Short mmCIF file of C-alpha atoms in Angstrom, two decimals:
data_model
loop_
_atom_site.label_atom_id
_atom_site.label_comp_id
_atom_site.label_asym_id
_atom_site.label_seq_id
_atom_site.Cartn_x
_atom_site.Cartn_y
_atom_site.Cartn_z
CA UNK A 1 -19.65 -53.66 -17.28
CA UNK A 2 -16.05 -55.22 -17.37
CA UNK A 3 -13.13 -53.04 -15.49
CA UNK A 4 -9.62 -54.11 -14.81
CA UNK A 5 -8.15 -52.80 -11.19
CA UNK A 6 -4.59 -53.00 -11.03
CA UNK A 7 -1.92 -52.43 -7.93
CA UNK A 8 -1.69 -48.90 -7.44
CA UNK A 9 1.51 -47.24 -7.95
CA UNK A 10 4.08 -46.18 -8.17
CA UNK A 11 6.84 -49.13 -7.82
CA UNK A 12 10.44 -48.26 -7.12
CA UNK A 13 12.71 -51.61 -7.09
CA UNK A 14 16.44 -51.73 -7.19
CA UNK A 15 17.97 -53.43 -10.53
CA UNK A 16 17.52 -57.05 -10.61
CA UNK A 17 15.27 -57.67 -7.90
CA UNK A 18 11.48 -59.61 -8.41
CA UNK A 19 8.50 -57.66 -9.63
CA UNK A 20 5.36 -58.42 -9.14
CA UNK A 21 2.07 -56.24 -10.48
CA UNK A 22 -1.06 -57.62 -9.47
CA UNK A 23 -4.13 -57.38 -11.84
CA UNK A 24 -7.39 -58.34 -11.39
CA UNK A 25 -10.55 -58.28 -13.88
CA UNK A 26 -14.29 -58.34 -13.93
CA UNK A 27 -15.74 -59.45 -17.18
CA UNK A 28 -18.68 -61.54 -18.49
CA UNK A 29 -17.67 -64.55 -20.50
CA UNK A 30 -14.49 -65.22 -21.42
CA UNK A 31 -12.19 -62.26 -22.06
CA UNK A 32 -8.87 -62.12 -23.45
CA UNK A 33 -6.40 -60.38 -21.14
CA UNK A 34 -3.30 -58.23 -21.86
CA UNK A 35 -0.69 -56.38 -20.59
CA UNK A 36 0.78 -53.19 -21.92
CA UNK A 37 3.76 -51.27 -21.32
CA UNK A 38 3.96 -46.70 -22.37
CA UNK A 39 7.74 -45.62 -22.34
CA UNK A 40 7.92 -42.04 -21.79
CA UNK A 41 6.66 -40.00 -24.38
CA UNK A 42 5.54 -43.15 -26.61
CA UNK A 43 2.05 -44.75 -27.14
CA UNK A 44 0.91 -48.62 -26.01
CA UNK A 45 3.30 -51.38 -26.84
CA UNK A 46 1.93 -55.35 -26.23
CA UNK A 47 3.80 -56.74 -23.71
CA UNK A 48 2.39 -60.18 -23.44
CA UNK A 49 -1.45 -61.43 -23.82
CA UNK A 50 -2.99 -64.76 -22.88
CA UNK A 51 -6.48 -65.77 -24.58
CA UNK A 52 -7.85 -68.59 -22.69
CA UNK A 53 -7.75 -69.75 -18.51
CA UNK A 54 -4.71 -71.20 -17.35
CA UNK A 55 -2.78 -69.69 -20.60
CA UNK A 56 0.92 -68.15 -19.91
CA UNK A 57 1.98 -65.19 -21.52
CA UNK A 58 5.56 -64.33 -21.98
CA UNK A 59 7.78 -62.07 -23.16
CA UNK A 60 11.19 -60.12 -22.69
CA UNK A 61 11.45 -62.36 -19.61
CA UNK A 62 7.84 -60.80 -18.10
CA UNK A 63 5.30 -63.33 -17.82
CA UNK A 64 1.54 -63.19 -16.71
CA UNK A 65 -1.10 -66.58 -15.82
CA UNK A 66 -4.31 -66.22 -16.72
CA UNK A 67 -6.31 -67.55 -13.85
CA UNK A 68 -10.10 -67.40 -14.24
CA UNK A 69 -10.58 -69.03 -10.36
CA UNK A 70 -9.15 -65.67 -8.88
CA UNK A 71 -9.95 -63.44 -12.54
CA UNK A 72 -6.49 -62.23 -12.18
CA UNK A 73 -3.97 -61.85 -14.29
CA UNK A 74 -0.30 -61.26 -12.23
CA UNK A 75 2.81 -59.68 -13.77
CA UNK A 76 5.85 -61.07 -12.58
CA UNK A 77 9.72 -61.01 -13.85
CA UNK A 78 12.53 -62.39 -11.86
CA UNK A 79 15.29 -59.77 -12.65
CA UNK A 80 14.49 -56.35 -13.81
CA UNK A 81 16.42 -53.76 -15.50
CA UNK A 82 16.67 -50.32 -15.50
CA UNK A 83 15.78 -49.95 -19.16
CA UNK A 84 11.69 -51.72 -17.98
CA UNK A 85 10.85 -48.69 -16.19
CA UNK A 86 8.29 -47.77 -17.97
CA UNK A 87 3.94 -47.72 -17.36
CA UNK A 88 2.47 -51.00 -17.48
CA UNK A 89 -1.09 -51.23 -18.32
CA UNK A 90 -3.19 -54.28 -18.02
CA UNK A 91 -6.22 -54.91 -20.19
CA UNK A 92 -9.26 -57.05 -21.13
CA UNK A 93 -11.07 -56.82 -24.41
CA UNK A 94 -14.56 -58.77 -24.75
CA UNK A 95 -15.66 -62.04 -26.16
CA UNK A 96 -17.57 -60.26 -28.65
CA UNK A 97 -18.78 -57.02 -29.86
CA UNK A 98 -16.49 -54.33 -31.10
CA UNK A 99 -13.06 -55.29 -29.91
CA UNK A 100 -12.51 -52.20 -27.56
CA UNK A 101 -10.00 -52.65 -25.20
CA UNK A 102 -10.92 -51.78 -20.96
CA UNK A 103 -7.53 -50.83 -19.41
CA UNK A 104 -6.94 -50.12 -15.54
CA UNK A 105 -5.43 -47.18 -14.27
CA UNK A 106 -1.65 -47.97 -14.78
CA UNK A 107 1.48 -48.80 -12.68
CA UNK A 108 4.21 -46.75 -13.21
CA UNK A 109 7.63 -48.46 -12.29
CA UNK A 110 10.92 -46.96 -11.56
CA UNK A 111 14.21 -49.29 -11.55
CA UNK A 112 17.05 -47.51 -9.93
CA UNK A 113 20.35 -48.90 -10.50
CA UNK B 1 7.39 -52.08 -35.47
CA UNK B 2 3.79 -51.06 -35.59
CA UNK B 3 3.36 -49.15 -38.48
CA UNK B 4 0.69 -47.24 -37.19
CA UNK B 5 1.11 -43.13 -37.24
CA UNK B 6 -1.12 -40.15 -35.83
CA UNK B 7 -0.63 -36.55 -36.91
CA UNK B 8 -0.11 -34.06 -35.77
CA UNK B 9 2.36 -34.65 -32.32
CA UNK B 10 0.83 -32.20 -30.45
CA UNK B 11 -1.88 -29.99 -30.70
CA UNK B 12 -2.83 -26.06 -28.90
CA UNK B 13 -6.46 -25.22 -28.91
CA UNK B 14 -8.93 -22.92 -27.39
CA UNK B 15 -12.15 -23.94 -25.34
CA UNK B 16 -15.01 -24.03 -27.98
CA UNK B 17 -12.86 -24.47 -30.53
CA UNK B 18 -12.96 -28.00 -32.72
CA UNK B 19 -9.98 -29.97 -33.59
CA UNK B 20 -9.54 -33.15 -35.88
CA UNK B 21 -7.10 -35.89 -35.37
CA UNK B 22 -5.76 -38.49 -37.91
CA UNK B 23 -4.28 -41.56 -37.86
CA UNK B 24 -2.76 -43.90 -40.67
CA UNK B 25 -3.55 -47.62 -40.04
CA UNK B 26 -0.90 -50.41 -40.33
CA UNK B 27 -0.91 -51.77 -44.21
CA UNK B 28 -3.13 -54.25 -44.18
CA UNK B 29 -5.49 -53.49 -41.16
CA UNK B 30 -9.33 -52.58 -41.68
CA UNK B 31 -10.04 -51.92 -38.18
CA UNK B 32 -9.00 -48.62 -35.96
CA UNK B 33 -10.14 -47.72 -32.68
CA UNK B 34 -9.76 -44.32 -30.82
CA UNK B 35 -8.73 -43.97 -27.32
CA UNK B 36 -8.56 -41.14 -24.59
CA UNK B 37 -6.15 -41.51 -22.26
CA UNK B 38 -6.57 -38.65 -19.50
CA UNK B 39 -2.99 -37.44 -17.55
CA UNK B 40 -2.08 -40.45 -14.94
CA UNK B 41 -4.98 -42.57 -16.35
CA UNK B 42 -5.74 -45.73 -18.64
CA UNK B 43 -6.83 -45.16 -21.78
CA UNK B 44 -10.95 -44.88 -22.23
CA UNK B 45 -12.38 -46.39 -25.41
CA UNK B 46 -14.03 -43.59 -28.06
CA UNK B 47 -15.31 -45.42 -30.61
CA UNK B 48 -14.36 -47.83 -33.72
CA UNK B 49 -14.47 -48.58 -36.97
CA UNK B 50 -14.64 -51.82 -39.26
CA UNK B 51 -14.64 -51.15 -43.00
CA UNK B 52 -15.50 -47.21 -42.88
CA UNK B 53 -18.70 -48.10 -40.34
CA UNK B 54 -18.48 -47.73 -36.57
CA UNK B 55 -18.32 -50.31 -35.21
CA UNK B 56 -18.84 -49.73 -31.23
CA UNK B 57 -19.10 -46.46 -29.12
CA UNK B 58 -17.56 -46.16 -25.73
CA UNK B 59 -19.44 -43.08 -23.04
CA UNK B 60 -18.32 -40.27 -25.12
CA UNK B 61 -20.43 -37.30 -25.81
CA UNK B 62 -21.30 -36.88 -30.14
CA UNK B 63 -19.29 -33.90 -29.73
CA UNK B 64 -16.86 -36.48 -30.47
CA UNK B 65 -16.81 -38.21 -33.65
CA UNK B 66 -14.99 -39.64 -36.50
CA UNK B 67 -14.46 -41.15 -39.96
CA UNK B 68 -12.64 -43.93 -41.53
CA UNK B 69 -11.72 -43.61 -45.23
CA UNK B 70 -11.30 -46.48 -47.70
CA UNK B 71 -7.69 -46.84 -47.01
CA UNK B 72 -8.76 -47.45 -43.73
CA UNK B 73 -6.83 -44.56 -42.75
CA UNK B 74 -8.84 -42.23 -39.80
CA UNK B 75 -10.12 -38.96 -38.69
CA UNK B 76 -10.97 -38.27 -34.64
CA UNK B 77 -13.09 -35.16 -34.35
CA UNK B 78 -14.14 -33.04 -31.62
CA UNK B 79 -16.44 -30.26 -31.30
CA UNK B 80 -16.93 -27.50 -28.69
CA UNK B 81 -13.45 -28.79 -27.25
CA UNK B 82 -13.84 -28.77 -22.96
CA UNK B 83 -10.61 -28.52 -20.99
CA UNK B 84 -11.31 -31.86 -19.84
CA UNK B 85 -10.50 -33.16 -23.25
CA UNK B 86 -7.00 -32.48 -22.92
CA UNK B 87 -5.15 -35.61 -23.01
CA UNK B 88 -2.84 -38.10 -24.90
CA UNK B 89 -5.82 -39.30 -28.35
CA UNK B 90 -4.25 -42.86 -29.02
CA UNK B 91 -5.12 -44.55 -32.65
CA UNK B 92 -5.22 -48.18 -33.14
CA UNK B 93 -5.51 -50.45 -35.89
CA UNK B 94 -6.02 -54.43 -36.05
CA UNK B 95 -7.18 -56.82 -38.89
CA UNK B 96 -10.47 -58.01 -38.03
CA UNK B 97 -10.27 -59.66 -34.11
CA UNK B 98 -6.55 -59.71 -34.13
CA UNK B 99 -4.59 -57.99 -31.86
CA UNK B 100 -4.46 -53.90 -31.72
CA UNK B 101 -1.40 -52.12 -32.37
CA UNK B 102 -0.68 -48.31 -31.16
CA UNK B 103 0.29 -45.69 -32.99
CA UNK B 104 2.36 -42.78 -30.38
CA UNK B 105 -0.60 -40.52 -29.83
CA UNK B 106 -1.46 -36.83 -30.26
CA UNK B 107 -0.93 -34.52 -27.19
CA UNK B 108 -4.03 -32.12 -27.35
CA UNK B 109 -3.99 -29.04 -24.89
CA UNK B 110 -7.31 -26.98 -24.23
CA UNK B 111 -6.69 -23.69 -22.72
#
């Protein structure tokens, strides 16, 4: 069946510095991939999502390449922030069928100042 | 802003015990999906439903099992509750194959 493996965790960077959470998938057809971020406390917010190979995903300065030759799906930002630790969840969801969601385990990321 | 809301916050029960969840859908969304999303884990698909029908069933016992009204508004039950079923219940609700959008969850405890 389809699975997403992500980087394990936990991440500790110092403000500003580059952040990179690897993401990899393993899916029949063509899936559409996301990535999800869980402040403390709160439920799933979309971070970015990219529906097709080679499609970018941005957003609040994150961005993620869909790249079917490796079936990964990278988050990067150049400069982050205290305020972006937070979990960050990548995700598939199917080509068709019901439109569940298969997340990987989470990377939880702390930004000290 | 999501628009999607789960009662109650948190929830207390005993083993053996059953419990039911709800969850108000965004206006305009006829699709919600149930999650389980286990302490330091991803969140495992339950089940959905499209138009008050499921719609797709994850590896969940039918100890677990729900409704969707015509408001598209949605109940998550569970029977016999385990301690392993403690855990963060997310609710979300889409429009047909458009992206899913989270309500904050209910914290369940089984002691």
């Amino acid at each position: 069946g389809d699975s997403v493996t992500q980087m394990e965790g936990p991440v500790t960077l110092s403000e500003e510095a580059f952040l990179t959470i690897n993401c990899t998938y393993t899916a029949t057809g063509y899936p559409s991939l996301f990535w999800y971020v869980q402040y403390p406390g709160e439920g799933l917010q979309l971070l970015l999502k990219a529906t097709k190979a080679d499609d970018k995903g941005s957003n609040k300065g994150f961005e993620a390449t869909y790249r079917k030759e490796t079936t990964s799906f990278h988050l990067e930002k150049g400069s982050v922030q205290v305020s972006d630790s937070a979990v960050y969840f990548c995700a598939l969801k199917g080509f068709q069928g019901a439109q569940k969601l298969v997340f990987g385990q989470g990377t939880r990321l702390t930004i000290n100042p | 802003e999501t628009g999607v809301t789960q009662s109650p916050t948190h929830l207390i029960k005993t083993r053996g015990q059953q419990v039911t969840l709800r969850c108000s859908s965004q206006s305009g969304h006829n699709t919600v999906s149930w999650y389980q999303q286990a302490l330091g884990q991803g969140p495992q698909f339950i089940f959905q439903y499209y138009r008050e029908e499921e719609n797709g069933r994850g590896n969940f016992p039918p100890r677990f099992s729900g409704l969707q009204f015509p408001n598209y508004s949605s109940e998550l039950n569970v029977n016999a509750l385990e301690l392993d079923d403690s855990a963060l219940y997310l609710c979300a609700s889409t429009f047909d194959e458009r992206e899913q959008y989270f309500g904050p969850g209910t914290r369940l405890t089984v002691t």
